Coordinates of C-alpha atoms in Angstrom, one line a residue:
Chain A
M1 CA 19.8 7.4 -12.2
S2 CA 17.4 4.7 -13.3
I3 CA 15.0 2.0 -12.2
E4 CA 16.1 -1.4 -13.3
V5 CA 14.2 -4.7 -13.1
Y6 CA 15.9 -8.0 -14.0
N7 CA 14.2 -11.4 -14.4
L8 CA 11.3 -10.3 -12.1
T9 CA 9.0 -13.3 -11.3
V10 CA 6.2 -13.2 -8.7
R11 CA 4.2 -16.2 -7.5
Y12 CA 1.0 -16.3 -5.4
D13 CA 0.5 -19.7 -3.8
N14 CA 2.9 -21.2 -6.3
K15 CA 0.9 -19.8 -9.2
I16 CA 2.9 -17.4 -11.5
A17 CA 1.4 -13.9 -11.5
L18 CA 4.3 -12.3 -13.4
E19 CA 7.2 -13.9 -15.1
N20 CA 10.6 -12.8 -16.2
V21 CA 10.1 -9.1 -16.6
N22 CA 13.1 -7.0 -17.6
V23 CA 13.0 -3.2 -17.9
K24 CA 15.2 -0.3 -17.5
V25 CA 13.7 3.1 -17.1
E26 CA 15.8 6.3 -17.1
H27 CA 14.9 9.1 -14.7
P28 CA 12.8 11.1 -15.2
S29 CA 10.2 9.3 -17.4
L30 CA 6.5 8.7 -17.5
V31 CA 5.8 5.0 -17.9
V32 CA 2.3 3.8 -18.7
I33 CA 1.5 0.2 -17.8
M34 CA -1.3 -1.5 -19.6
G35 CA -2.9 -4.9 -19.6
P36 CA -6.2 -6.7 -19.1
N37 CA -7.5 -7.4 -15.6
G38 CA -5.4 -9.9 -13.7
A39 CA -2.5 -9.5 -16.0
G40 CA 0.0 -8.6 -13.2
K41 CA 0.1 -4.7 -13.5
T42 CA -0.6 -4.1 -9.8
T43 CA 1.7 -7.0 -8.9
F44 CA 4.5 -5.2 -10.9
L45 CA 3.8 -2.0 -8.9
K46 CA 3.8 -3.8 -5.6
S47 CA 7.1 -5.4 -6.5
L48 CA 8.6 -2.0 -7.1
L49 CA 7.3 -0.9 -3.7
G50 CA 8.8 -4.0 -2.0
L51 CA 5.3 -5.0 -0.8
I52 CA 5.4 -8.6 -2.0
P53 CA 8.1 -11.3 -2.2
Y54 CA 9.6 -11.7 -5.7
E55 CA 12.4 -13.5 -7.5
G56 CA 14.9 -11.5 -9.6
E57 CA 16.3 -8.1 -8.9
I58 CA 14.9 -4.6 -8.7
K59 CA 17.1 -1.6 -8.3
I60 CA 15.6 1.9 -7.7
F61 CA 18.5 4.4 -8.1
G62 CA 20.8 1.5 -7.1
K63 CA 18.8 0.5 -4.0
D64 CA 16.5 -2.5 -3.2
P65 CA 12.8 -1.5 -3.1
K66 CA 12.6 -1.8 0.7
K67 CA 15.6 0.6 1.1
A68 CA 14.3 3.0 -1.5
R69 CA 10.9 3.7 0.1
S70 CA 11.7 7.3 1.0
L71 CA 12.2 7.9 -2.7
I72 CA 8.8 6.6 -3.7
G73 CA 5.3 8.2 -3.5
Y74 CA 2.4 5.8 -3.9
L75 CA -1.2 6.3 -4.9
P76 CA -3.1 3.0 -4.4
Q77 CA -6.4 2.0 -5.9
R78 CA -9.0 3.9 -3.9
D79 CA -10.9 0.8 -2.8
S80 CA -8.0 -0.1 -0.6
I81 CA -8.7 3.0 1.6
N82 CA -10.6 2.4 4.8
T83 CA -13.2 5.1 5.0
N84 CA -14.5 3.8 8.4
M85 CA -11.9 6.1 9.8
P86 CA -13.2 9.6 9.9
L87 CA -10.0 11.4 9.0
K88 CA -9.9 15.0 7.8
V89 CA -8.2 16.0 4.5
K90 CA -5.3 17.5 6.4
E91 CA -4.8 14.4 8.5
V92 CA -4.8 12.2 5.3
V93 CA -2.1 14.3 3.7
L94 CA 0.0 14.6 6.9
L95 CA 0.0 10.9 7.6
P96 CA 3.2 10.0 5.7
L97 CA 5.0 12.9 7.3
V98 CA 3.9 12.5 10.9
S99 CA 3.5 8.7 11.2
K100 CA 7.1 8.3 12.3
S101 CA 7.2 11.3 14.6
F102 CA 5.6 12.3 17.9
T103 CA 4.7 15.9 16.9
I104 CA 3.4 17.7 13.9
K105 CA 6.0 20.3 12.9
K106 CA 5.3 23.5 11.1
E107 CA 7.2 22.3 8.0
H108 CA 4.9 19.2 7.9
V109 CA 1.9 21.5 7.7
E110 CA 3.5 23.8 5.1
K111 CA 4.3 20.8 2.9
A112 CA 0.8 19.4 3.3
K113 CA -0.7 22.7 2.3
K114 CA 1.7 23.2 -0.6
Y115 CA 0.7 19.9 -2.2
L116 CA -3.0 20.2 -1.4
E117 CA -2.8 23.6 -3.2
F118 CA -1.0 21.8 -6.1
V119 CA -3.9 19.5 -6.6
G120 CA -6.5 22.3 -6.0
M121 CA -7.8 21.0 -2.7
L122 CA -6.4 23.4 -0.1
D123 CA -9.8 24.9 0.5
R124 CA -11.0 21.4 1.8
W125 CA -8.2 21.3 4.5
N126 CA -10.6 20.9 7.4
D127 CA -13.2 18.8 5.6
R128 CA -13.7 15.1 6.3
F129 CA -12.1 12.9 3.7
D130 CA -15.1 10.6 3.4
S131 CA -17.3 13.6 2.7
L132 CA -15.5 14.3 -0.6
S133 CA -16.5 12.9 -4.0
G134 CA -14.5 10.1 -5.5
G135 CA -12.5 12.5 -7.8
Q136 CA -11.7 14.8 -4.9
Q137 CA -10.6 11.9 -2.8
Q138 CA -8.3 10.9 -5.6
R139 CA -6.8 14.4 -5.7
V140 CA -6.2 14.4 -2.0
L141 CA -4.5 11.0 -2.2
F142 CA -2.4 12.3 -5.1
A143 CA -1.3 15.2 -2.8
R144 CA -0.4 12.6 -0.1
A145 CA 1.7 10.7 -2.6
L146 CA 3.6 13.9 -3.4
V147 CA 4.0 15.3 0.1
T148 CA 7.2 13.4 0.9
E149 CA 8.6 14.9 -2.3
P150 CA 9.6 11.5 -3.8
K151 CA 11.6 11.1 -7.0
V152 CA 9.4 8.2 -8.1
L153 CA 5.6 8.2 -8.2
I154 CA 3.7 4.9 -8.5
L155 CA 0.0 5.4 -9.4
D156 CA -2.4 2.5 -9.5
E157 CA -5.3 3.3 -11.8
P158 CA -5.7 6.9 -10.7
F159 CA -8.4 7.5 -13.3
S160 CA -10.7 4.7 -12.2
A161 CA -14.2 5.9 -11.2
T162 CA -13.3 9.5 -11.9
D163 CA -15.4 11.8 -14.1
V164 CA -14.0 13.5 -17.2
K165 CA -13.3 16.7 -15.4
T166 CA -11.3 15.0 -12.6
K167 CA -9.5 12.9 -15.2
M168 CA -8.4 15.9 -17.2
E169 CA -7.3 17.7 -13.9
L170 CA -5.1 14.7 -13.0
V171 CA -3.7 14.6 -16.5
E172 CA -2.8 18.3 -16.2
L173 CA -1.0 17.6 -12.9
L174 CA 0.9 14.7 -14.5
H175 CA 2.0 17.0 -17.3
R176 CA 3.3 19.4 -14.7
L177 CA 5.2 16.7 -12.9
K178 CA 6.7 15.1 -16.1
G179 CA 10.4 15.9 -16.5
E180 CA 10.8 16.1 -12.7
K181 CA 9.8 12.6 -11.5
T182 CA 9.8 9.1 -12.8
I183 CA 6.1 8.1 -12.9
F184 CA 4.8 4.6 -13.2
I185 CA 1.1 4.7 -13.9
V186 CA -1.3 1.8 -14.5
L187 CA -4.0 2.9 -16.9
H188 CA -6.9 1.2 -18.8
D189 CA -7.2 4.2 -21.1
I190 CA -3.9 5.7 -22.2
N191 CA -5.4 8.2 -24.6
P192 CA -5.4 11.3 -22.3
L193 CA -1.7 10.7 -21.6
V194 CA -0.5 9.5 -25.0
E195 CA 1.2 12.8 -25.7
C196 CA 3.3 12.9 -22.6
T197 CA 4.1 9.2 -22.2
D198 CA 7.7 8.3 -22.6
M199 CA 7.5 4.6 -22.4
V200 CA 4.7 2.0 -22.4
M201 CA 4.7 -1.5 -20.8
L202 CA 2.3 -4.1 -22.0
I203 CA 1.9 -6.7 -19.3
Q204 CA 0.1 -10.0 -19.7
K205 CA 1.6 -12.3 -17.0
T206 CA 4.9 -11.3 -18.6
L207 CA 6.3 -8.2 -20.4
L208 CA 4.8 -8.4 -23.9
S209 CA 6.2 -5.2 -25.1
F210 CA 8.2 -2.2 -23.8
G211 CA 9.2 0.9 -25.6
T212 CA 7.9 4.3 -26.8
V213 CA 4.3 4.9 -27.6
S214 CA 4.7 4.5 -31.4
E215 CA 6.8 1.3 -30.9
V216 CA 4.4 -0.4 -28.5
L217 CA 0.9 0.7 -29.4
T218 CA 0.5 -1.3 -32.6
P219 CA -2.6 -3.2 -33.6
E220 CA -0.6 -6.5 -33.4
N221 CA 0.7 -5.8 -29.9
L222 CA -2.8 -4.8 -28.6
E223 CA -4.4 -7.9 -30.1
K224 CA -1.8 -10.1 -28.4
L225 CA -2.4 -8.2 -25.2
Y226 CA -6.2 -8.3 -25.0
G227 CA -6.9 -11.3 -27.2
T228 CA -9.1 -9.4 -29.5
K229 CA -8.7 -6.8 -32.3
V230 CA -8.4 -3.3 -31.0
P231 CA -9.4 -0.5 -33.3
M232 CA -6.9 2.3 -33.5
I233 CA -6.5 5.6 -35.3
R234 CA -3.3 7.5 -36.1
R235 CA -3.0 11.3 -35.9
D236 CA 0.1 13.4 -36.1
N237 CA 2.1 10.2 -35.9
V238 CA 0.5 9.2 -32.6
C239 CA -1.7 6.1 -32.2
Y240 CA -4.9 6.3 -30.2
I241 CA -7.0 3.4 -29.1
V242 CA -10.6 3.9 -30.2
G243 CA -12.8 3.6 -27.1
G244 CA -9.9 3.3 -24.6
D245 CA -9.0 0.0 -23.0
R246 CA -10.2 -3.4 -24.2
H247 CA -10.6 -5.9 -21.4
A248 CA -10.0 -9.5 -22.2
Chain B
M1 CA -21.7 7.8 52.4
L2 CA -20.9 5.7 49.3
D3 CA -20.1 2.1 49.9
I4 CA -16.5 1.1 49.0
L5 CA -18.0 -1.3 46.3
V6 CA -19.8 1.6 44.7
I7 CA -16.7 3.7 44.7
R8 CA -14.8 0.9 43.1
G9 CA -17.6 0.6 40.5
I10 CA -17.4 4.3 39.7
I11 CA -13.6 4.2 39.4
A12 CA -14.0 1.1 37.2
V13 CA -16.4 2.9 34.9
F14 CA -14.0 5.8 34.5
L15 CA -11.2 3.3 33.6
I16 CA -13.5 1.3 31.2
S17 CA -14.4 4.6 29.5
I18 CA -10.7 5.1 28.7
V19 CA -10.5 1.5 27.2
S20 CA -13.6 2.2 25.2
A21 CA -12.3 5.5 23.9
T22 CA -9.0 4.0 22.7
V23 CA -9.4 0.3 22.0
G24 CA -13.2 0.6 21.2
S25 CA -12.8 3.5 18.8
F26 CA -9.9 1.9 16.9
S27 CA -11.8 -1.4 16.7
V28 CA -14.7 0.5 15.1
F29 CA -12.3 2.3 12.8
R30 CA -10.6 -0.9 11.8
G31 CA -13.9 -2.8 11.4
S32 CA -12.9 -5.4 13.9
T33 CA -16.0 -5.3 16.2
F34 CA -16.8 -9.0 15.7
F35 CA -13.2 -9.7 16.7
V36 CA -13.9 -8.1 20.1
S37 CA -16.8 -10.4 20.7
G38 CA -14.7 -13.5 19.6
I39 CA -11.9 -12.5 22.0
A40 CA -14.3 -12.0 24.9
H41 CA -15.4 -15.6 24.6
G42 CA -11.8 -16.7 24.3
A43 CA -11.2 -14.9 27.6
L44 CA -14.1 -16.8 29.1
A45 CA -12.6 -20.1 28.1
G46 CA -9.3 -19.1 29.7
A47 CA -10.9 -18.0 32.9
A48 CA -12.9 -21.2 33.1
L49 CA -9.6 -23.2 32.7
G50 CA -7.9 -21.0 35.3
I51 CA -10.7 -21.8 37.8
F52 CA -10.5 -25.5 37.0
L53 CA -6.7 -25.6 37.4
T54 CA -7.0 -23.8 40.7
L55 CA -9.5 -26.3 42.0
A56 CA -7.9 -29.4 40.6
L57 CA -4.1 -28.9 40.4
F58 CA -2.5 -25.6 41.4
P59 CA -3.6 -22.0 42.1
I60 CA -3.6 -19.7 39.1
D61 CA -5.4 -16.4 38.6
P62 CA -8.3 -16.9 36.2
L63 CA -7.9 -13.4 34.8
L64 CA -4.2 -14.3 33.9
M65 CA -5.5 -17.4 32.1
A66 CA -8.1 -15.2 30.4
M67 CA -5.4 -12.8 29.3
I68 CA -3.2 -15.7 27.9
F69 CA -6.1 -17.2 26.0
S70 CA -7.2 -13.9 24.6
V71 CA -3.8 -13.0 23.4
F72 CA -3.4 -16.5 21.9
F73 CA -6.7 -16.3 20.1
A74 CA -5.9 -12.7 18.9
L75 CA -2.6 -13.9 17.5
A76 CA -4.2 -17.0 15.9
I77 CA -6.8 -14.8 14.2
G78 CA -4.1 -12.4 13.1
Y79 CA -2.1 -15.3 11.7
A80 CA -5.1 -16.8 9.9
T81 CA -5.9 -13.4 8.3
S82 CA -2.3 -13.0 7.2
R83 CA -2.7 -16.3 5.4
R84 CA -5.5 -14.7 3.4
E85 CA -8.4 -16.1 5.5
D86 CA -11.4 -13.8 5.8
V87 CA -11.3 -12.1 9.2
D88 CA -15.0 -12.9 9.9
V89 CA -14.4 -16.6 9.2
A90 CA -11.2 -16.6 11.3
V91 CA -13.1 -15.0 14.2
G92 CA -16.0 -17.3 13.7
V93 CA -13.8 -20.4 13.9
M94 CA -12.1 -19.1 17.0
F95 CA -15.4 -18.1 18.5
A96 CA -16.7 -21.7 18.1
F97 CA -13.4 -23.2 19.4
S98 CA -13.2 -21.0 22.4
M99 CA -16.9 -21.5 23.4
S100 CA -16.4 -25.3 23.0
L101 CA -13.5 -25.1 25.4
A102 CA -15.4 -22.8 27.8
V103 CA -18.3 -25.2 27.9
L104 CA -15.9 -28.1 28.4
F105 CA -14.1 -26.5 31.3
L106 CA -17.3 -25.2 32.8
S107 CA -18.8 -28.7 32.8
M108 CA -15.7 -30.0 34.5
L109 CA -16.2 -27.4 37.3
R110 CA -19.7 -28.6 38.2
E111 CA -20.7 -26.9 41.5
Y112 CA -18.1 -24.2 41.1
A113 CA -19.3 -23.3 37.6
S114 CA -21.2 -20.3 39.0
I115 CA -17.8 -18.6 39.6
A116 CA -17.0 -18.8 35.9
W117 CA -20.5 -17.9 34.8
G118 CA -20.0 -14.7 36.9
L119 CA -17.4 -13.8 34.3
L120 CA -20.0 -14.2 31.6
I121 CA -22.2 -11.5 33.0
G122 CA -19.8 -9.7 35.4
D123 CA -20.7 -7.2 38.1
L124 CA -19.5 -3.6 38.4
L125 CA -20.5 -3.5 42.0
L126 CA -18.6 -6.7 43.1
L127 CA -15.1 -5.6 42.2
S128 CA -12.2 -6.4 44.6
Q129 CA -9.2 -4.2 45.1
E130 CA -7.2 -6.7 43.1
D131 CA -9.7 -6.5 40.2
L132 CA -9.3 -2.7 40.2
T133 CA -5.5 -3.0 40.3
I134 CA -5.6 -5.2 37.2
L135 CA -7.9 -2.7 35.5
V136 CA -5.5 0.2 36.3
V137 CA -2.5 -1.7 35.0
S138 CA -4.3 -2.7 31.8
V139 CA -5.5 0.9 31.2
I140 CA -2.0 2.4 31.8
T141 CA -0.5 -0.2 29.4
I142 CA -3.2 0.6 26.7
V143 CA -2.8 4.4 27.0
L144 CA 1.0 4.2 26.9
I145 CA 1.0 2.1 23.8
F146 CA -1.6 4.3 22.1
L147 CA 0.4 7.4 22.9
I148 CA 3.5 5.9 21.4
F149 CA 2.0 4.2 18.3
Y150 CA -1.2 6.3 17.7
R151 CA -0.3 7.6 14.3
K152 CA 1.3 4.4 13.1
I153 CA -1.8 2.4 14.1
M154 CA -3.9 5.1 12.4
Y155 CA -2.0 5.0 9.1
S156 CA -2.0 1.1 9.2
I157 CA -5.8 1.1 9.6
F158 CA -6.6 3.9 7.1
D159 CA -4.4 2.7 4.2
P160 CA -2.4 -0.5 5.0
E161 CA -0.8 -0.7 1.5
S162 CA 0.5 2.9 1.5
A163 CA 1.6 2.6 5.2
E164 CA 3.6 -0.6 4.3
A165 CA 5.0 1.2 1.2
S166 CA 6.2 4.0 3.4
G167 CA 8.1 1.6 5.6
L168 CA 5.7 0.8 8.4
H169 CA 5.4 -2.8 9.4
V170 CA 1.6 -3.0 9.1
M171 CA 1.5 -6.6 10.4
W172 CA 3.2 -5.6 13.6
Y173 CA 0.7 -2.8 14.2
D174 CA -2.2 -5.1 13.3
T175 CA -0.8 -7.6 15.8
L176 CA -0.4 -4.8 18.4
M177 CA -4.0 -3.7 17.8
F178 CA -5.2 -7.3 18.3
I179 CA -3.2 -7.6 21.6
L180 CA -4.6 -4.3 22.8
I181 CA -8.1 -5.5 22.1
A182 CA -7.3 -8.7 24.1
V183 CA -6.0 -6.7 27.0
G184 CA -9.0 -4.4 26.9
V185 CA -11.4 -7.2 26.8
V186 CA -9.9 -9.0 29.8
A187 CA -9.7 -5.7 31.7
L188 CA -13.5 -5.4 31.2
L189 CA -14.3 -9.1 31.8
K190 CA -14.8 -9.0 35.6
C191 CA -16.6 -5.6 35.4
V192 CA -19.2 -6.3 32.7
G193 CA -18.8 -9.9 31.7
A194 CA -17.9 -11.6 28.4
I195 CA -21.4 -11.0 26.9
L196 CA -21.5 -7.3 27.7
V197 CA -17.9 -6.4 26.9
Y198 CA -19.2 -5.7 23.4
A199 CA -21.8 -3.3 24.8
L200 CA -19.3 -1.1 26.5
L201 CA -16.3 -1.5 24.3
I202 CA -17.9 -1.1 20.9
V203 CA -21.4 0.4 21.1
P204 CA -20.2 3.8 22.6
A205 CA -17.5 4.1 20.0
A206 CA -19.9 3.2 17.2
A207 CA -22.4 5.8 18.5
S208 CA -19.7 8.4 18.9
R209 CA -18.4 7.9 15.4
R210 CA -21.8 8.8 14.1
M211 CA -22.3 11.8 16.4
F212 CA -18.8 13.2 16.3
P213 CA -17.3 12.2 12.9
S214 CA -13.6 12.9 13.4
V215 CA -10.9 10.7 15.0
S216 CA -10.5 12.9 18.1
G217 CA -14.2 13.5 18.3
T218 CA -14.9 9.8 18.2
I219 CA -12.4 9.1 21.0
V220 CA -13.6 11.8 23.3
G221 CA -17.3 11.0 22.5
A222 CA -16.8 7.3 23.2
F223 CA -15.2 8.2 26.6
V224 CA -18.2 10.4 27.5
I225 CA -20.9 7.9 26.3
T226 CA -19.2 5.0 28.2
L227 CA -19.0 7.2 31.3
I228 CA -22.7 8.2 31.0
S229 CA -23.7 4.6 30.3
G230 CA -21.6 3.1 33.2
L231 CA -22.5 5.7 35.8
G232 CA -26.2 5.6 34.7
G233 CA -26.1 1.8 35.0
I234 CA -24.8 2.0 38.6
Y235 CA -27.2 4.7 39.5
L236 CA -30.3 2.9 38.1
S237 CA -29.2 -0.5 39.6
Y238 CA -29.4 1.1 43.0
Y239 CA -33.2 1.6 42.5
L240 CA -34.0 -1.3 40.2
A241 CA -31.9 -4.0 41.9
V242 CA -30.6 -5.4 38.7
A243 CA -27.0 -5.9 37.4
P244 CA -25.5 -2.4 36.5
S245 CA -23.7 -3.8 33.5
S246 CA -27.0 -4.7 31.8
L247 CA -28.4 -1.3 32.4
A248 CA -25.1 0.3 31.2
G249 CA -25.4 -1.8 28.0
L250 CA -29.0 -0.7 27.5
I251 CA -28.1 3.0 28.0
A252 CA -25.2 2.7 25.5
A253 CA -27.6 0.9 23.0
A254 CA -30.2 3.7 23.4
I255 CA -27.5 6.4 22.7
Y256 CA -26.5 4.4 19.6
A257 CA -30.2 4.3 18.5
V258 CA -30.4 8.1 18.9
S259 CA -27.2 8.5 16.9
L260 CA -28.8 6.7 14.0
F261 CA -31.1 9.7 13.5
R262 CA -28.2 12.0 13.1
R263 CA -27.5 13.0 9.4
R264 CA -24.0 12.0 8.5

């Protein structure tokens, strides 16, 4: 039961976006992916989802990404959502369940309510999605990623443009899911999740480093990653980056 | 007693309202309203070629040519956007290309150009039984496709990445949406003309989204606004002796203006 990536290379218009990535992640794990802007973090996630052509091999519980889609829940970056469409919260969460069927079944509604309750948004069931704050929208999209009850969660910058309260609520949800699912999460600031992170991937067009938090989060690795010195502090044998992410 | 042409006009307005509620609403949701305008002018070029071919070589229905051109332009725009071209640029290029073709074909028609220019402004009160049949077939096609693919199209528009990640072929539904727009535009061409297609396909849906901000609310609202605009256009044209489609467009625009005052 694992997610395996061998010699993954992705090119956009013949330019290399990601080169020769090899990782093996045991299920369940929480994997944080870090790197500067344009480093290939989202490209890596999209490869796992089978959204883009790639060279190399990806196996998700033994299956190719396109055949493993029922095993994966995805939370995209929020700016990829089209808010021109005035969907209600319930419709957003039901979409993955009902998009392939003609009717909305009772079990679909029950699942949608269960996961909206999990993220603390059930009371907004009938509200319009675009009337919610950014953090509330993120929680609804999180419920949508969970509603198909996937084994693997892929979260692309879930903390971006969220306030501290929302961030801590999402961290709490991730703590509750840890040990149950394999979670790949792109973050600019790992600090809130340091204590529950199993593995860290540092990506800068290729895999610079992969391992546990204490193995990977070293001043040398972070300087190589961001091209500048990154101040860190150590507490209880855990390293924290001072001031969060350093963009190159 | 109502004249048969008026009855056809009223039936056409009812059918146009269905096109507006479905194709129009989803074009607004998708943000492809400029696309509708581009396709309308592509249809005009096709119709002009159809008339030219009929007069010079062999008989062919101008609306059939309009449909072929519209679908071709729709697919070409879809292909360009899939090659990472900005949708506005792709539509703009096709717009220029189709209008160049339209002017070329119209100039070759000379004294018969008025027939093709009729497609530019249309007339709700000059519809033949054949025009109405084409409209009925188009509407049935559009409604059936929407009933079958409604949720898939909705998911593809709302969050294309997640829809693709869930196993939907977003490009297929994008292409389907483009073809539906092309069919809708051609269906409306004879009734309201290439210029005013936008007025009855997009403006009611845009007003409705502001007034009834839910997917089902927008669809029902767009139907009602188009119906009011179209019937109002026919009614007023009776007294003002001007083209009903222009009055329908003005009524739709007035309703949109009112919708701007609604707090969202």
